[in-house]
mmCIF file of C-alpha atoms in Angstrom:
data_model
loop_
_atom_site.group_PDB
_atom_site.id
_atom_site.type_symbol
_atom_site.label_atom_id
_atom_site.label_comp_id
_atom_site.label_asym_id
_atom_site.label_seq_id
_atom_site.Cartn_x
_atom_site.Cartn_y
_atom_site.Cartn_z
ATOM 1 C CA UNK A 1 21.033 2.772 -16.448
ATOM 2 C CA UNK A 2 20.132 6.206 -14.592
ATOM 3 C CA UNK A 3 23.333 5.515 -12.259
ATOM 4 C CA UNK A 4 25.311 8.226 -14.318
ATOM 5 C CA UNK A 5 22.306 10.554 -13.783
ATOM 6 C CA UNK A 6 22.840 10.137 -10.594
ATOM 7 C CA UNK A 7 20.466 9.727 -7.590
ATOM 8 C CA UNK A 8 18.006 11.871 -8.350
ATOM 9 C CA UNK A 9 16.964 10.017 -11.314
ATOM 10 C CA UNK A 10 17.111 6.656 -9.395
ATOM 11 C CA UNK A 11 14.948 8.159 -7.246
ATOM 12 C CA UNK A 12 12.402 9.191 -9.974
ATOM 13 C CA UNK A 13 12.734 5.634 -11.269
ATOM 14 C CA UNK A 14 12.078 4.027 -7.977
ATOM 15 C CA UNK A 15 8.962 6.594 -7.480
ATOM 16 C CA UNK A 16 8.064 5.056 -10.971
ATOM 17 C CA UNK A 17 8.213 1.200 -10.231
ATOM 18 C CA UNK A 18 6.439 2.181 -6.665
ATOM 19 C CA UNK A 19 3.359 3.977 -8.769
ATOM 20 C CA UNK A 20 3.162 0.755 -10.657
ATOM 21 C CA UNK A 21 2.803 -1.413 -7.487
ATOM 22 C CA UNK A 22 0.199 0.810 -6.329
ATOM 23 C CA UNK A 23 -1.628 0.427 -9.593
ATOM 24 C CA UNK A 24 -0.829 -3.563 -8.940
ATOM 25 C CA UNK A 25 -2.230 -3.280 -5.384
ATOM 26 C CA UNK A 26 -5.475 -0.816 -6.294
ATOM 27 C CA UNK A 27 -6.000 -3.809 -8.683
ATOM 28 C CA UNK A 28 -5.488 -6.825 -6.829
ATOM 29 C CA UNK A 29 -7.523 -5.380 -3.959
ATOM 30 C CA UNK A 30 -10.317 -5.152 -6.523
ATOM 31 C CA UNK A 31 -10.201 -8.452 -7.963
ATOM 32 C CA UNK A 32 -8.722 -7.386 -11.568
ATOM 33 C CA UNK A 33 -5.804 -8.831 -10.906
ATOM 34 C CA UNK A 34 -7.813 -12.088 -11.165
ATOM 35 C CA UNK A 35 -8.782 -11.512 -14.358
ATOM 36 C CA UNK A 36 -5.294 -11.176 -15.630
ATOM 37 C CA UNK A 37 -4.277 -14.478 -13.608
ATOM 38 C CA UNK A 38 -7.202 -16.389 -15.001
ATOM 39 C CA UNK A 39 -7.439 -14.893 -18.551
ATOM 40 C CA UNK A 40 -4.542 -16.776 -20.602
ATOM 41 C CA UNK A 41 -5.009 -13.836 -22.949
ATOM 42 C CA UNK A 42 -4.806 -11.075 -20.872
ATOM 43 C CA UNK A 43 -2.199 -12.513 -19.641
ATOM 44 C CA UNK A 44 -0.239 -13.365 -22.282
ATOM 45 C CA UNK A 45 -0.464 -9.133 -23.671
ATOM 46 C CA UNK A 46 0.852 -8.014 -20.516
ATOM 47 C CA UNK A 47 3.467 -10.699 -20.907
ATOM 48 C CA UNK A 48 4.732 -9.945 -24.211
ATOM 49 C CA UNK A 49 4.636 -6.363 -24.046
ATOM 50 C CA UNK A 50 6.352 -6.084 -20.606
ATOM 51 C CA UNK A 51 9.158 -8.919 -22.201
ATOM 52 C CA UNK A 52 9.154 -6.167 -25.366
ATOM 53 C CA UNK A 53 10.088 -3.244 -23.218
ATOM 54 C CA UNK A 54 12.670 -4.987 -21.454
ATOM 55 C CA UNK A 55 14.452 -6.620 -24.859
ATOM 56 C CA UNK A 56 14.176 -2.928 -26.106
ATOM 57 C CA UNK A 57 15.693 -1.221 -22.721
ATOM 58 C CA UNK A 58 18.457 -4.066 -23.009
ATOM 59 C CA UNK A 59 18.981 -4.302 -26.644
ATOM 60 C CA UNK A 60 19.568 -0.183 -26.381
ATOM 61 C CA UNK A 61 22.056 -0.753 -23.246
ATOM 62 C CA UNK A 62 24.467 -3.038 -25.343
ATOM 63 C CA UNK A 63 24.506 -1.129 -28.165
ATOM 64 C CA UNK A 64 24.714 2.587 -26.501
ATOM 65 C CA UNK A 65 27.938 4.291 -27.676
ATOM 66 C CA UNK A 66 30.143 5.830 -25.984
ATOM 67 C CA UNK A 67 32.218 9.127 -26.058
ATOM 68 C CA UNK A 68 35.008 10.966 -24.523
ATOM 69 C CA UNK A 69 34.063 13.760 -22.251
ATOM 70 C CA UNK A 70 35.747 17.195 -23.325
ATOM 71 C CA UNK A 71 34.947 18.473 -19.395
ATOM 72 C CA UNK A 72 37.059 16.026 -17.488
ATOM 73 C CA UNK A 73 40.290 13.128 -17.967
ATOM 74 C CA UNK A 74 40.684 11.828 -21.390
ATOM 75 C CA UNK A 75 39.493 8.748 -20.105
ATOM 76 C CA UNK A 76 35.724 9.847 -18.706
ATOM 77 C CA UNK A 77 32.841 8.847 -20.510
ATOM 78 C CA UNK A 78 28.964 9.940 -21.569
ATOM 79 C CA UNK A 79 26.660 8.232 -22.958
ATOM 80 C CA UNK A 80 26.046 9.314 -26.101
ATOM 81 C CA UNK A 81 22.611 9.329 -25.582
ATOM 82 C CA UNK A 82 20.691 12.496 -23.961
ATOM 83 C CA UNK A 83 20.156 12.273 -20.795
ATOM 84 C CA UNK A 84 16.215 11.760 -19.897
ATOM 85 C CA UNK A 85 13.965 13.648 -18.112
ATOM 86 C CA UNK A 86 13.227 12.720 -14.851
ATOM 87 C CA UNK A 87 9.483 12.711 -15.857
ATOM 88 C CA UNK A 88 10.463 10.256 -18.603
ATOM 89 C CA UNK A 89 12.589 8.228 -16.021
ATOM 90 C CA UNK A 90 9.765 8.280 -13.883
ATOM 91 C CA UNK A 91 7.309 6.550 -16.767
ATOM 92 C CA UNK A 92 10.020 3.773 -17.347
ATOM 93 C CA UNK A 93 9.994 2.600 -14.171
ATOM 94 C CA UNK A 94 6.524 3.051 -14.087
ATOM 95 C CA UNK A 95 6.096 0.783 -17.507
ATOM 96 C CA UNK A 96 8.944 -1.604 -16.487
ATOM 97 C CA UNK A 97 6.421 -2.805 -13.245
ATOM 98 C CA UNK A 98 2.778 -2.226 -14.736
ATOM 99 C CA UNK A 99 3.811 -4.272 -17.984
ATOM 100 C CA UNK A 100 5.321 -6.950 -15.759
ATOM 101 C CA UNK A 101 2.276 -9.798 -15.016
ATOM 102 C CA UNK A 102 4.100 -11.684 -12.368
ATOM 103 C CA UNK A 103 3.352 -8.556 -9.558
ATOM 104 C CA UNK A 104 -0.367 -8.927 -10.106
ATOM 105 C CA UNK A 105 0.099 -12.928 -9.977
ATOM 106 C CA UNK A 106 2.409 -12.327 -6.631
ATOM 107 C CA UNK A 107 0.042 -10.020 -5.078
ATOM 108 C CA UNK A 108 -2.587 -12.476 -5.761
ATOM 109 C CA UNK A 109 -1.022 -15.057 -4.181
ATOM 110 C CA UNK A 110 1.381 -13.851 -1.168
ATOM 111 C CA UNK A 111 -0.669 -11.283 0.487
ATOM 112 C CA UNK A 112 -3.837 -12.901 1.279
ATOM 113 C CA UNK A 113 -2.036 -15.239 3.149
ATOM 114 C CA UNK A 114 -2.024 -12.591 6.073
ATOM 115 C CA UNK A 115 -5.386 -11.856 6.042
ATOM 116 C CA UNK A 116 -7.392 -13.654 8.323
ATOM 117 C CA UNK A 117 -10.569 -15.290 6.761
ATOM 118 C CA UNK A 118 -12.640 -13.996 9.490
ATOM 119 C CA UNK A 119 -11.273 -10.292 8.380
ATOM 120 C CA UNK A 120 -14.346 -7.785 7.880
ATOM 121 C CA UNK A 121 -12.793 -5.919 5.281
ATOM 122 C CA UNK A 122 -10.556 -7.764 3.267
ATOM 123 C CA UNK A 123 -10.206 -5.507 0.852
ATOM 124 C CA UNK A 124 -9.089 -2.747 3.344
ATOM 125 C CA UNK A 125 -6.566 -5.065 5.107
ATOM 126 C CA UNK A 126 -5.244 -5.773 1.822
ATOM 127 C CA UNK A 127 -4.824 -2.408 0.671
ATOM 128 C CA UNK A 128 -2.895 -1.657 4.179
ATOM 129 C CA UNK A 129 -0.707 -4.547 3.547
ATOM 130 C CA UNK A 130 0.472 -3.839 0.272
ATOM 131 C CA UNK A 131 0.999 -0.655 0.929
ATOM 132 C CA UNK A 132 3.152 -1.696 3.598
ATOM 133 C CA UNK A 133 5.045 -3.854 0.878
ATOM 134 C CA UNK A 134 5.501 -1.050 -1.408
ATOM 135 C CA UNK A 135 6.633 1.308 1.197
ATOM 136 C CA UNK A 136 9.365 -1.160 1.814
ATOM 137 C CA UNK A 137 10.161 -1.757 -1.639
ATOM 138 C CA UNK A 138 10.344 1.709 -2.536
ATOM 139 C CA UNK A 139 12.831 2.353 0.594
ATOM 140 C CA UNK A 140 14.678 -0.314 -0.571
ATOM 141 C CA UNK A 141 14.848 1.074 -4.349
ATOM 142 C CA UNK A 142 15.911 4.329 -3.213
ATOM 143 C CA UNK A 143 18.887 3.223 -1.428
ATOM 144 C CA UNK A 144 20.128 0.727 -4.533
ATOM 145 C CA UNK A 145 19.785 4.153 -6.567
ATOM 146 C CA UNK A 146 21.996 6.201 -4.070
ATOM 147 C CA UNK A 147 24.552 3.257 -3.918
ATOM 148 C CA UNK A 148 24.640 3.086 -7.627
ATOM 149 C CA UNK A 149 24.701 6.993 -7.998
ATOM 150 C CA UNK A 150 28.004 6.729 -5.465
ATOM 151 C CA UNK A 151 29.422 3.454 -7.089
ATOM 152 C CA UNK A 152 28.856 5.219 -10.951
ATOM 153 C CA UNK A 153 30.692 8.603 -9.804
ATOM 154 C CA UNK A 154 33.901 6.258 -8.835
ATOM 155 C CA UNK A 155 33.639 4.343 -11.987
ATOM 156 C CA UNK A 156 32.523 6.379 -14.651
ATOM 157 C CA UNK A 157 36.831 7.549 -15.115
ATOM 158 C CA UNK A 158 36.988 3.938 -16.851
ATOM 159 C CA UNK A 159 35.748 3.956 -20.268
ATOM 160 C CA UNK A 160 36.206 0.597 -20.905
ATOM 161 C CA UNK A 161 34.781 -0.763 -17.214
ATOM 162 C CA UNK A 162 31.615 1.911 -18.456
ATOM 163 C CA UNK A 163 30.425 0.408 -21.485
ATOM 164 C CA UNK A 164 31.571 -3.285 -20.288
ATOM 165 C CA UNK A 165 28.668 -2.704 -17.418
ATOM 166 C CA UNK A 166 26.224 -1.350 -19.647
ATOM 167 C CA UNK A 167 26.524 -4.571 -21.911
ATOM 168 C CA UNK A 168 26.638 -6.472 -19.106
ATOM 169 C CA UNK A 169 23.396 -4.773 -17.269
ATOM 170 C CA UNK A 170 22.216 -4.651 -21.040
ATOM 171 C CA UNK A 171 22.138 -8.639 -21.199
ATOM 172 C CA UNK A 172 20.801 -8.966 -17.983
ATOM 173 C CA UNK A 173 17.758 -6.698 -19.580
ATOM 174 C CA UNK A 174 17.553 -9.163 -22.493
ATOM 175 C CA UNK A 175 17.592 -12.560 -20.529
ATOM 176 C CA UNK A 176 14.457 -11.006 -18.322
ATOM 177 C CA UNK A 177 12.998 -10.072 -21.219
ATOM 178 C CA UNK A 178 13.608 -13.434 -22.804
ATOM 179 C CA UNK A 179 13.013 -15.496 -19.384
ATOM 180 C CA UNK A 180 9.194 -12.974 -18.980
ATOM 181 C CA UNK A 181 8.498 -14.148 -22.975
ATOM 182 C CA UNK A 182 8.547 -17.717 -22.127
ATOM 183 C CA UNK A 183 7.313 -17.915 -18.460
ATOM 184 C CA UNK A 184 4.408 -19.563 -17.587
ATOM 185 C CA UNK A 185 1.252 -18.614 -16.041
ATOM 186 C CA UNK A 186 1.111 -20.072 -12.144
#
């Protein structure tokens, strides 16, 4: 999606989904995370609202059009659509993990397992631990945007292989959104 941005905007949307972990972490490390694994209401308002975003970020993928660019070959393409701000780019990764209940529910359940029970501060060893988690995952995020900002340059002269992968990465949108709507707590 930010791909023909280019890696700067990756990079603003993996900065995004890393802020959300931290909120995730900051959370879990406090026990409200609980409260959203053991309240089938909370719960199920994250749930539906994170599956909304992601039906509305997919549903706008398939049906973005698509132009000739004047600038370059005949057979370049934009979007159609502005491009965003990297601030905005930022807040949608951002949304996309804060509105997703299944981080809170993972950090709930994966990273106590490496804290000892004799621990004197749990809360501080889980802090450090997640961080150490989202430092990894944000590493990781920023490389899949520079890949995708060098595999989108070499594509992007294909109008047809262009709007075939955002319908395709559009779909993909809608099935998680469809898949988060229906999962199950647990």
């Amino acid at each position: 999606m930010y791909a023909s941005q280019g890696w700067r905007a990756g990079s603003a949307a993996a900065l995004g989904i890393g802020s959300g972990t931290f909120v995730h972490i900051f959370a879990a490390a406090l026990g409200l995370s609980a409260v959203l694994a053991t309240s089938a209401t909370a719960f199920m308002l994250v749930k539906l609202a994170g599956a909304a975003y992601l039906l509305y970020v997919g549903v706008s993928l398939i049906l973005s059009k698509h132009k000739p660019n004047t600038n370059t070959d005949v057979d370049s393409v934009v979007l159609a659509v502005p491009a965003l701000s990297y601030r905005k780019i930022f807040f949608q990764g951002f949304l996309t993990n804060i509105l997703n209940p299944k981080v809170a529910v993972f950090f709930l359940a994966f990273v106590p397992q490496f804290i000892a029970a004799s621990a004197p501060n749990k809360a501080i060893a889980f802090l450090f631990l997640g961080c150490i988690f989202n430092f990894n995952g944000m590493l990781w995020c920023h490389f899949l945007a520079l890949s995708s900002a060098f595999a989108s340059q070499r594509l992007r002269v294909n109008r047809r292989l262009t709007a075939g992968l955002n319908r395709l990465i559009g779909m993909v949108f809608v099935s998680f959104g469809i898949k988060l709507a229906f999962a199950e707590r647990g």
